[in-house]
XYZ file of C-alpha atoms in Angstrom:
241
model
C 103.877 43.672 -84.046
C 105.458 40.830 -81.395
C 108.696 39.531 -81.971
C 109.350 41.849 -84.861
C 111.509 45.127 -85.221
C 110.903 48.021 -87.085
C 113.213 48.182 -90.521
C 113.008 52.197 -90.109
C 114.442 52.188 -86.463
C 117.457 49.619 -87.537
C 118.096 49.389 -91.508
C 116.452 52.910 -93.269
C 114.549 55.836 -91.982
C 111.717 55.672 -94.481
C 110.633 51.807 -94.996
C 107.508 50.664 -93.151
C 107.962 47.150 -92.965
C 108.459 45.110 -89.587
C 110.961 41.965 -90.013
C 110.662 38.741 -87.577
C 113.345 38.654 -85.233
C 115.506 35.358 -85.823
C 116.323 32.568 -83.276
C 119.856 32.486 -81.556
C 120.204 28.948 -83.559
C 119.716 31.171 -86.548
C 121.867 33.801 -85.545
C 124.471 31.399 -84.893
C 124.230 29.833 -88.253
C 124.362 33.335 -89.672
C 128.032 34.071 -87.589
C 129.142 30.609 -88.721
C 128.789 31.570 -92.253
C 130.947 34.568 -91.512
C 133.302 31.651 -89.770
C 133.680 29.830 -92.946
C 134.036 32.415 -95.143
C 136.657 34.295 -93.524
C 138.554 31.868 -91.277
C 137.603 33.826 -88.117
C 135.186 35.139 -86.037
C 133.280 38.515 -86.674
C 135.591 41.236 -84.914
C 133.208 42.684 -81.930
C 133.345 46.166 -82.892
C 132.258 45.629 -86.543
C 129.856 42.677 -85.631
C 126.093 43.450 -86.577
C 123.335 43.216 -84.097
C 120.472 40.414 -84.456
C 118.218 43.065 -85.314
C 120.227 44.339 -88.119
C 120.561 41.102 -89.361
C 116.996 40.605 -89.596
C 116.281 43.823 -91.321
C 118.885 42.838 -93.895
C 117.520 39.061 -94.446
C 114.087 40.314 -94.558
C 114.860 42.550 -97.399
C 116.883 39.837 -99.488
C 114.545 37.025 -98.580
C 111.945 39.457 -100.676
C 114.512 40.399 -103.236
C 114.374 43.854 -102.246
C 117.460 46.206 -102.397
C 119.525 45.497 -99.012
C 120.325 49.673 -98.599
C 121.588 50.211 -95.341
C 121.224 53.979 -94.214
C 124.610 54.599 -92.206
C 123.092 57.540 -90.436
C 121.229 54.807 -88.303
C 122.977 51.356 -89.508
C 126.534 50.894 -88.238
C 128.359 49.808 -84.858
C 126.574 49.880 -81.234
C 123.371 49.636 -83.265
C 121.395 49.466 -79.929
C 122.486 52.831 -78.844
C 122.075 54.340 -82.573
C 118.254 52.831 -82.239
C 117.979 54.572 -78.702
C 119.291 57.995 -80.418
C 116.612 57.761 -83.225
C 113.938 57.236 -80.987
C 114.886 59.685 -78.503
C 116.184 62.792 -80.996
C 114.696 61.476 -84.096
C 111.524 63.391 -83.016
C 110.230 66.695 -83.212
C 107.368 68.269 -81.889
C 104.833 69.711 -83.902
C 102.569 72.979 -83.349
C 99.849 70.510 -82.412
C 101.300 68.566 -80.289
C 102.096 65.886 -82.336
C 105.658 64.561 -83.356
C 107.171 64.155 -86.513
C 110.128 62.149 -87.683
C 113.242 64.369 -87.757
C 116.048 62.961 -90.361
C 119.423 61.568 -88.891
C 122.051 62.729 -90.854
C 125.014 60.610 -92.298
C 128.326 59.971 -91.147
C 130.395 63.488 -91.142
C 133.750 61.609 -92.217
C 135.179 58.633 -94.153
C 136.374 57.291 -90.830
C 132.690 57.425 -89.291
C 131.763 56.088 -92.584
C 133.843 53.434 -92.773
C 132.988 52.131 -89.423
C 129.490 51.975 -90.114
C 130.071 50.038 -93.313
C 132.066 47.549 -92.287
C 129.324 46.364 -90.131
C 127.079 46.236 -93.197
C 130.026 44.160 -95.137
C 130.001 42.148 -92.346
C 126.265 41.621 -92.301
C 126.242 40.863 -95.973
C 129.012 38.066 -95.730
C 126.884 35.972 -92.961
C 124.025 36.513 -95.168
C 125.830 34.925 -98.257
C 124.567 37.894 -100.363
C 127.584 39.924 -102.099
C 131.065 38.663 -102.416
C 133.410 39.960 -100.172
C 135.899 40.785 -102.616
C 133.267 43.362 -103.879
C 132.735 44.749 -100.937
C 136.240 45.695 -100.264
C 137.087 46.755 -103.287
C 133.882 49.103 -102.993
C 135.658 50.390 -99.751
C 138.703 50.553 -101.563
C 136.947 52.861 -104.357
C 135.750 55.267 -101.535
C 139.133 55.615 -99.965
C 140.941 56.074 -103.259
C 138.218 58.456 -104.274
C 139.037 60.503 -100.903
C 142.628 60.620 -100.964
C 142.602 61.768 -104.582
C 140.225 64.362 -104.094
C 140.263 65.211 -100.425
C 138.114 65.800 -97.151
C 136.699 68.958 -98.644
C 134.611 67.048 -101.008
C 133.332 64.382 -98.448
C 129.639 65.908 -98.515
C 129.561 64.803 -102.276
C 131.503 61.857 -102.106
C 128.926 60.163 -99.156
C 126.174 61.412 -101.488
C 127.658 59.392 -104.387
C 127.668 56.615 -102.097
C 124.105 56.724 -101.117
C 122.765 57.098 -104.767
C 124.609 54.255 -105.910
C 123.475 51.985 -102.971
C 120.260 53.496 -103.190
C 119.062 54.168 -106.670
C 121.891 52.953 -109.175
C 122.368 49.202 -107.620
C 118.797 48.250 -107.906
C 118.786 49.848 -111.486
C 121.652 47.578 -112.399
C 119.474 44.520 -110.569
C 116.672 45.686 -112.762
C 119.078 45.769 -115.950
C 121.116 42.327 -115.538
C 117.051 40.698 -114.926
C 116.458 41.641 -118.404
C 119.640 40.952 -120.087
C 119.805 37.285 -118.350
C 116.288 36.718 -119.590
C 117.240 37.666 -123.431
C 120.393 35.333 -123.109
C 118.686 32.600 -121.360
C 115.682 32.592 -123.749
C 118.048 31.948 -126.616
C 119.407 29.261 -124.586
C 122.769 31.080 -124.080
C 124.301 31.291 -120.288
C 124.665 34.790 -118.034
C 126.536 35.469 -115.229
C 123.827 37.029 -113.563
C 121.849 34.681 -111.036
C 118.477 35.515 -109.999
C 118.883 33.686 -106.992
C 121.169 35.756 -105.795
C 120.197 38.767 -107.361
C 122.549 41.685 -105.469
C 126.063 39.907 -105.938
C 126.571 40.954 -109.655
C 125.558 44.638 -109.190
C 127.205 45.076 -105.997
C 130.546 43.419 -108.046
C 129.586 45.934 -110.942
C 129.231 48.966 -108.429
C 133.263 48.192 -107.565
C 134.233 47.473 -110.652
C 134.813 49.602 -114.252
C 131.295 48.912 -115.099
C 130.338 51.509 -112.904
C 132.876 54.245 -114.039
C 130.803 56.413 -115.962
C 128.310 56.442 -112.798
C 131.274 57.847 -110.665
C 132.207 60.064 -113.117
C 128.922 61.877 -113.240
C 128.064 61.819 -109.824
C 131.468 62.410 -108.313
C 134.662 62.916 -110.068
C 133.160 65.618 -112.372
C 131.721 67.817 -109.763
C 134.774 66.767 -107.258
C 137.034 68.314 -109.858
C 134.842 71.800 -110.478
C 135.250 72.140 -106.521
C 138.952 71.504 -106.458
C 139.828 74.318 -109.020
C 137.126 76.428 -107.609
C 134.734 76.755 -110.363
C 131.903 75.595 -107.914
C 131.458 75.521 -104.118
C 130.310 72.040 -102.251
C 127.298 73.947 -101.524
C 126.511 73.967 -105.416
C 127.284 70.022 -105.961
C 125.153 68.401 -103.178
C 121.774 68.300 -102.892
C 119.608 67.457 -99.872
C 119.121 63.813 -100.370
C 122.402 62.741 -98.427
C 123.093 65.088 -95.809
C 126.184 64.496 -93.189
C 126.122 65.186 -89.742
């Protein structure tokens, strides 16, 4: 596909879609949105690449979950993409190559560096409120402070499940609630034209407390009081480096 980028090389290791590359003018418009919303230029170290913006815009345009796999999505995207292409392949017995999954951030600092790039991209694309993204970071940071780095793998697993599984579920349920309300002539906070704004607000707010308790707080407590090991509370869906 000429003038396009594979989502599997930039955004998420699983999708098969290709996103068209944006023009320089389009990229400048996205950066202008950031500058207007944040009253300044995006910091270079946390600025998304053109390819990252293209992939997220493609998902948003098609009303698909803008999930970013932080194993490959982060600062210095071109270096990460090369790593994926070069070390993400393993030769099989028949001489063919198979994809090897790259693993997620090994600690909170690495996660934060990657998530900040995602945050800034979502600000540029006007997809989610800044306060929701920042409160989400605060939530992860608070859990780490309260439970310690020994349960980081569990916390990252919960983060992945929230962004990959729970947020789309929220969108689906909010869509149904919105339709039920508007069919009766009532108003609803959910905006179908910006379907990820309210789910992300809920992901960072008290609406998702039950999820975080089930996926992190309860098992993290069991690990901290030595009722279970970290290996007993993490599965293989969100490996870390």
